[in-house]
JSON list of C-alpha atoms in Angstrom, two decimals:
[
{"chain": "A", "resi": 1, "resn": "UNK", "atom": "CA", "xyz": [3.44, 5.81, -19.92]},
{"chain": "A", "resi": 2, "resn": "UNK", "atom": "CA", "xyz": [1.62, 4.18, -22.72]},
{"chain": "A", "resi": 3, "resn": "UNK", "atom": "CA", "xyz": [2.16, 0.64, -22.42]},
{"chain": "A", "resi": 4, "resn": "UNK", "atom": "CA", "xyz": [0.54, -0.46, -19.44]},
{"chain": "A", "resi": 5, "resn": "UNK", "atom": "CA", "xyz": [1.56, -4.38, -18.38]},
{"chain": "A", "resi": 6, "resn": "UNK", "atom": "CA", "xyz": [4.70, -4.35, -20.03]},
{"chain": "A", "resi": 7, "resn": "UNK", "atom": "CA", "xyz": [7.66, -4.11, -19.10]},
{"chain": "A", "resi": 8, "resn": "UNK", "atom": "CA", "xyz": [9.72, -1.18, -17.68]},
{"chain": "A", "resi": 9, "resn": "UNK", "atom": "CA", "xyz": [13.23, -1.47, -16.63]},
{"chain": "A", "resi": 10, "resn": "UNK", "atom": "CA", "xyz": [13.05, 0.01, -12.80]},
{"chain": "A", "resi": 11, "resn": "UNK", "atom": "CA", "xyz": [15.74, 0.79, -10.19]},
{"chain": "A", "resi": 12, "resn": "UNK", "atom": "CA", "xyz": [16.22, -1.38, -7.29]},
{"chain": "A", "resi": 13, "resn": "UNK", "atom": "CA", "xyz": [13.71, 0.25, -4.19]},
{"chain": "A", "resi": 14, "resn": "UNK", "atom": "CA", "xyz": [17.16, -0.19, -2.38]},
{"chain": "A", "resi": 15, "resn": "UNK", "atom": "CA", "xyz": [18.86, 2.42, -5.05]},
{"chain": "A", "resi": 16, "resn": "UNK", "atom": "CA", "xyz": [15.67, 4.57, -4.83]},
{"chain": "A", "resi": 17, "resn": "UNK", "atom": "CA", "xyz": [15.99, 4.93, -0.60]},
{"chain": "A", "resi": 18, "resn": "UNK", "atom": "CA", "xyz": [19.42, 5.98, -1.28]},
{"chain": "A", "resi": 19, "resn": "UNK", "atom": "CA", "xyz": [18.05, 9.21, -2.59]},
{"chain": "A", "resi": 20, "resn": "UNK", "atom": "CA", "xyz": [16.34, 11.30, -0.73]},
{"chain": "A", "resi": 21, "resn": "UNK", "atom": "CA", "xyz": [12.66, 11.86, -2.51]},
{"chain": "A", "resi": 22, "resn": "UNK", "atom": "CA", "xyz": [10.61, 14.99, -2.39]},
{"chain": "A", "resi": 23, "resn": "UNK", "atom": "CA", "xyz": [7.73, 13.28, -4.84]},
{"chain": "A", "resi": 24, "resn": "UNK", "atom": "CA", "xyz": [6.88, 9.74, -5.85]},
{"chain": "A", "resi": 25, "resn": "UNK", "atom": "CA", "xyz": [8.73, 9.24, -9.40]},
{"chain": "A", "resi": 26, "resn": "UNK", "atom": "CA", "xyz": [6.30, 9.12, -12.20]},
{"chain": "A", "resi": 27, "resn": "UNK", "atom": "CA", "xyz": [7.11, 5.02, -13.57]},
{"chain": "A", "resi": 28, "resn": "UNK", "atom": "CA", "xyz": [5.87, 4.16, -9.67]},
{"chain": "A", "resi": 29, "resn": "UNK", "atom": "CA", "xyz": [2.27, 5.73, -10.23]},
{"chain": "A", "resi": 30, "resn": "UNK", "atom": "CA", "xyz": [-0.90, 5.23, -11.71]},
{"chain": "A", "resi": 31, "resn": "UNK", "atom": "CA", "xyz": [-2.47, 7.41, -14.25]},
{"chain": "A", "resi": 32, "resn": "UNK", "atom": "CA", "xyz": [-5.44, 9.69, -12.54]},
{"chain": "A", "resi": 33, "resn": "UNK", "atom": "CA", "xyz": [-9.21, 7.80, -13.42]},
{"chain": "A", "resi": 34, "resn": "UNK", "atom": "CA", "xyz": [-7.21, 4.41, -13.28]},
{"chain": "A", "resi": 35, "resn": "UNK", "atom": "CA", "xyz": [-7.48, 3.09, -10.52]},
{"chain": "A", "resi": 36, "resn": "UNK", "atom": "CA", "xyz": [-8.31, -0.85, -10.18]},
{"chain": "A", "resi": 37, "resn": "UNK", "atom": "CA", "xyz": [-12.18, -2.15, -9.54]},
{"chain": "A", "resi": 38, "resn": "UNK", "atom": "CA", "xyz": [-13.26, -4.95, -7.44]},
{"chain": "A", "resi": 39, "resn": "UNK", "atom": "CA", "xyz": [-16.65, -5.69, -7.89]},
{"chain": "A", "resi": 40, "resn": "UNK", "atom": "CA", "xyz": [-17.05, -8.57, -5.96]},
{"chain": "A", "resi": 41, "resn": "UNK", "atom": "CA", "xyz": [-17.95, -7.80, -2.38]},
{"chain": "A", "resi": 42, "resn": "UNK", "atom": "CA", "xyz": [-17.13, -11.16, -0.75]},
{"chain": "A", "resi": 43, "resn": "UNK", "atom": "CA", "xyz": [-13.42, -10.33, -2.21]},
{"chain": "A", "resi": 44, "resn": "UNK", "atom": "CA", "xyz": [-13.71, -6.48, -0.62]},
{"chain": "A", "resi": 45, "resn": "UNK", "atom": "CA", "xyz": [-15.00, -8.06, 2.89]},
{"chain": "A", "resi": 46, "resn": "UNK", "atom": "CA", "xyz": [-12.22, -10.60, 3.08]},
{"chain": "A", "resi": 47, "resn": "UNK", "atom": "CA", "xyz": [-8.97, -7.83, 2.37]},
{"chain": "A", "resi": 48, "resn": "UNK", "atom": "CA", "xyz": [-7.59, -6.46, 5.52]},
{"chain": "A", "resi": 49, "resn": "UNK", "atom": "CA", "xyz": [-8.16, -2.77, 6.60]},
{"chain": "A", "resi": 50, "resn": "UNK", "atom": "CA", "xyz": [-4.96, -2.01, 8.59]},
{"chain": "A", "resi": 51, "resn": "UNK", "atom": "CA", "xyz": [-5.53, 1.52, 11.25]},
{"chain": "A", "resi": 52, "resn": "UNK", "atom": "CA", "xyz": [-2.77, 3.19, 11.55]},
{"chain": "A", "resi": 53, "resn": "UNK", "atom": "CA", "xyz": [-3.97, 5.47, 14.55]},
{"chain": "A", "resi": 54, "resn": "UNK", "atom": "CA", "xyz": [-5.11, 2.04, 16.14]},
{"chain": "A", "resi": 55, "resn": "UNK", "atom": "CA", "xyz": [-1.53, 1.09, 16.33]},
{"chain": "A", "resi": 56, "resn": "UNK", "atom": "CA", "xyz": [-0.99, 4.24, 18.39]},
{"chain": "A", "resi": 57, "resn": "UNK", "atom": "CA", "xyz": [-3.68, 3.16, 20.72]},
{"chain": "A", "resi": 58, "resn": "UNK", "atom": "CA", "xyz": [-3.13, 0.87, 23.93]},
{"chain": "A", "resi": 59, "resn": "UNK", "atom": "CA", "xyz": [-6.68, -0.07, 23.75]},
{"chain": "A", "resi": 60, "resn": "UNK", "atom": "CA", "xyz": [-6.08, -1.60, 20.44]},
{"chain": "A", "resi": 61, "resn": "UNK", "atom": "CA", "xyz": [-2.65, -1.86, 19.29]},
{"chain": "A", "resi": 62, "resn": "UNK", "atom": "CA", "xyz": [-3.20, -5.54, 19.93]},
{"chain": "A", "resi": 63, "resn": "UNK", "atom": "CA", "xyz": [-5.74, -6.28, 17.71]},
{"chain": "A", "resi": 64, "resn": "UNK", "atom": "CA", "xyz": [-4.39, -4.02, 14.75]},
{"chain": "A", "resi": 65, "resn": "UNK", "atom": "CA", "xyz": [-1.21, -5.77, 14.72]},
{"chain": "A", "resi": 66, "resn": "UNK", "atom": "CA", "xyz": [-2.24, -9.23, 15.04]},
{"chain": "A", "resi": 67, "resn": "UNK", "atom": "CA", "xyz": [-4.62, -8.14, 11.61]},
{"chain": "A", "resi": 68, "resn": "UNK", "atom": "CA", "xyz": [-1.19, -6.88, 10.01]},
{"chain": "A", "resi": 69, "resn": "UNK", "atom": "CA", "xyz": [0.53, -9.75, 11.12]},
{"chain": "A", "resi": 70, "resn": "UNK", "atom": "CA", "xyz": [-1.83, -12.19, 9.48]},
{"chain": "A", "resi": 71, "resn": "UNK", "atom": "CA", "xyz": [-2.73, -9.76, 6.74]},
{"chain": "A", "resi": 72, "resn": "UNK", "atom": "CA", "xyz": [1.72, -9.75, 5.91]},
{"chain": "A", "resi": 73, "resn": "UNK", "atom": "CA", "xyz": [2.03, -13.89, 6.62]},
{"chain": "A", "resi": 74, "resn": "UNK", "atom": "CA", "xyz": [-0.75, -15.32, 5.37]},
{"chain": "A", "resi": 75, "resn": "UNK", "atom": "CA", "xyz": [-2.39, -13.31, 2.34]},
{"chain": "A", "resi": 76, "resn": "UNK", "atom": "CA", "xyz": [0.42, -10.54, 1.30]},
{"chain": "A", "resi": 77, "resn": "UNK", "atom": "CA", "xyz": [-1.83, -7.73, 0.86]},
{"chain": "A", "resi": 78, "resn": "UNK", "atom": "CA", "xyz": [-3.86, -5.33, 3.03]},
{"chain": "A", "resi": 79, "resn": "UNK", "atom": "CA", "xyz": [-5.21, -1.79, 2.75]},
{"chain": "A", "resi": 80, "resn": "UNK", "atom": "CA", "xyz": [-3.92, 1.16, 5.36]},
{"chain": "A", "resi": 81, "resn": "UNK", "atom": "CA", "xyz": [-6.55, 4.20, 6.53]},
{"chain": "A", "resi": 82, "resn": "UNK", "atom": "CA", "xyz": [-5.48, 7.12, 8.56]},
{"chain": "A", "resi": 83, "resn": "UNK", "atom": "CA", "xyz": [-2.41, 7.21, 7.00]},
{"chain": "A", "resi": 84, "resn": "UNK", "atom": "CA", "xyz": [-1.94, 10.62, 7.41]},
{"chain": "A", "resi": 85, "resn": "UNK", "atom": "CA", "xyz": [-0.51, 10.76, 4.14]},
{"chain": "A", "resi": 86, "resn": "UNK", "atom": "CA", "xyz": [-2.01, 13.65, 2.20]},
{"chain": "A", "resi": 87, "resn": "UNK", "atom": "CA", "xyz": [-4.35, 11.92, -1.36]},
{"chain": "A", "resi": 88, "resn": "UNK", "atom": "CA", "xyz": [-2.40, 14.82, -3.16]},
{"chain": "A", "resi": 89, "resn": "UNK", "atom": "CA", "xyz": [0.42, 13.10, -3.01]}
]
Protein backbone atom coordinates (compact mmCIF):
# COMPACT_ATOMS: atom_id res chain seq x y z
CA UNK A 1 0.00 0.00 0.00
CA UNK A 2 1.81 3.07 -1.06
CA UNK A 3 -0.67 5.56 -1.80
CA UNK A 4 -2.31 6.41 1.25
CA UNK A 5 -5.73 8.74 0.67
CA UNK A 6 -6.34 7.59 -2.64
CA UNK A 7 -8.37 5.61 -3.92
CA UNK A 8 -8.71 1.77 -3.80
CA UNK A 9 -11.40 -0.10 -5.46
CA UNK A 10 -12.88 -2.32 -2.34
CA UNK A 11 -15.51 -5.09 -2.15
CA UNK A 12 -18.82 -4.44 -0.75
CA UNK A 13 -18.52 -5.38 3.45
CA UNK A 14 -21.75 -7.32 2.35
CA UNK A 15 -19.49 -9.51 -0.29
CA UNK A 16 -16.71 -9.68 2.39
CA UNK A 17 -19.35 -11.37 5.28
CA UNK A 18 -20.14 -13.78 2.64
CA UNK A 19 -16.76 -15.30 3.17
CA UNK A 20 -15.84 -16.65 6.01
CA UNK A 21 -12.45 -14.70 7.31
CA UNK A 22 -9.66 -16.22 9.30
CA UNK A 23 -7.56 -12.64 9.20
CA UNK A 24 -8.47 -9.05 8.46
CA UNK A 25 -7.50 -8.55 4.57
CA UNK A 26 -4.52 -6.39 4.17
CA UNK A 27 -6.39 -3.10 1.96
CA UNK A 28 -8.69 -2.91 5.45
CA UNK A 29 -5.53 -2.17 7.74
CA UNK A 30 -3.20 0.30 8.74
CA UNK A 31 0.47 0.08 8.33
CA UNK A 32 2.27 -0.74 11.95
CA UNK A 33 3.75 2.97 13.53
CA UNK A 34 0.68 4.65 11.72
CA UNK A 35 -1.66 5.04 13.66
CA UNK A 36 -3.67 8.55 13.81
CA UNK A 37 -2.74 11.39 16.66
CA UNK A 38 -5.08 13.59 18.44
CA UNK A 39 -3.41 16.06 20.28
CA UNK A 40 -6.04 18.02 21.45
CA UNK A 41 -7.39 16.82 24.76
CA UNK A 42 -10.76 18.63 24.82
CA UNK A 43 -11.34 16.49 21.40
CA UNK A 44 -10.01 13.06 23.39
CA UNK A 45 -12.43 13.97 26.51
CA UNK A 46 -15.46 14.54 24.35
CA UNK A 47 -15.17 10.85 22.11
CA UNK A 48 -17.11 8.11 23.67
CA UNK A 49 -15.41 5.11 25.45
CA UNK A 50 -17.93 2.28 24.85
CA UNK A 51 -17.31 -1.07 27.74
CA UNK A 52 -18.02 -3.91 26.37
CA UNK A 53 -17.99 -6.02 29.72
CA UNK A 54 -20.32 -3.12 31.06
CA UNK A 55 -22.88 -4.25 28.62
CA UNK A 56 -22.68 -7.68 30.27
CA UNK A 57 -23.33 -6.10 33.58
CA UNK A 58 -26.95 -5.48 35.13
CA UNK A 59 -25.48 -2.84 37.24
CA UNK A 60 -24.57 -0.95 34.20
CA UNK A 61 -25.82 -2.16 31.01
CA UNK A 62 -28.01 0.90 31.22
CA UNK A 63 -25.68 3.46 31.22
CA UNK A 64 -23.26 1.80 28.56
CA UNK A 65 -25.91 1.59 26.10
CA UNK A 66 -27.53 4.82 26.45
CA UNK A 67 -23.48 6.17 25.77
CA UNK A 68 -23.59 3.86 22.51
CA UNK A 69 -26.82 4.97 21.67
CA UNK A 70 -25.92 8.63 21.68
CA UNK A 71 -22.34 7.93 20.72
CA UNK A 72 -24.17 5.89 17.12
CA UNK A 73 -27.12 8.86 16.73
CA UNK A 74 -25.67 11.81 17.47
CA UNK A 75 -21.75 11.91 16.73
CA UNK A 76 -21.02 8.54 14.55
CA UNK A 77 -17.96 7.55 16.23
CA UNK A 78 -16.88 6.02 19.56
CA UNK A 79 -13.99 3.94 20.86
CA UNK A 80 -14.66 0.13 22.36
CA UNK A 81 -12.27 -1.32 25.49
CA UNK A 82 -12.47 -4.82 26.71
CA UNK A 83 -13.07 -6.01 23.54
CA UNK A 84 -11.65 -9.12 24.08
CA UNK A 85 -10.26 -9.02 20.79
CA UNK A 86 -6.61 -10.01 20.89
CA UNK A 87 -4.10 -6.37 19.62
CA UNK A 88 -2.36 -9.18 17.49
CA UNK A 89 -4.93 -9.29 15.41
Amino acid sequence: MDRLGGFLPVPYVQELAKKPMAVVPPIYMRPKGDTPTISNDTLNSKIPVINMQSLYSEESMDSELAKLDFACKELGLFQVVNHGVSSSF
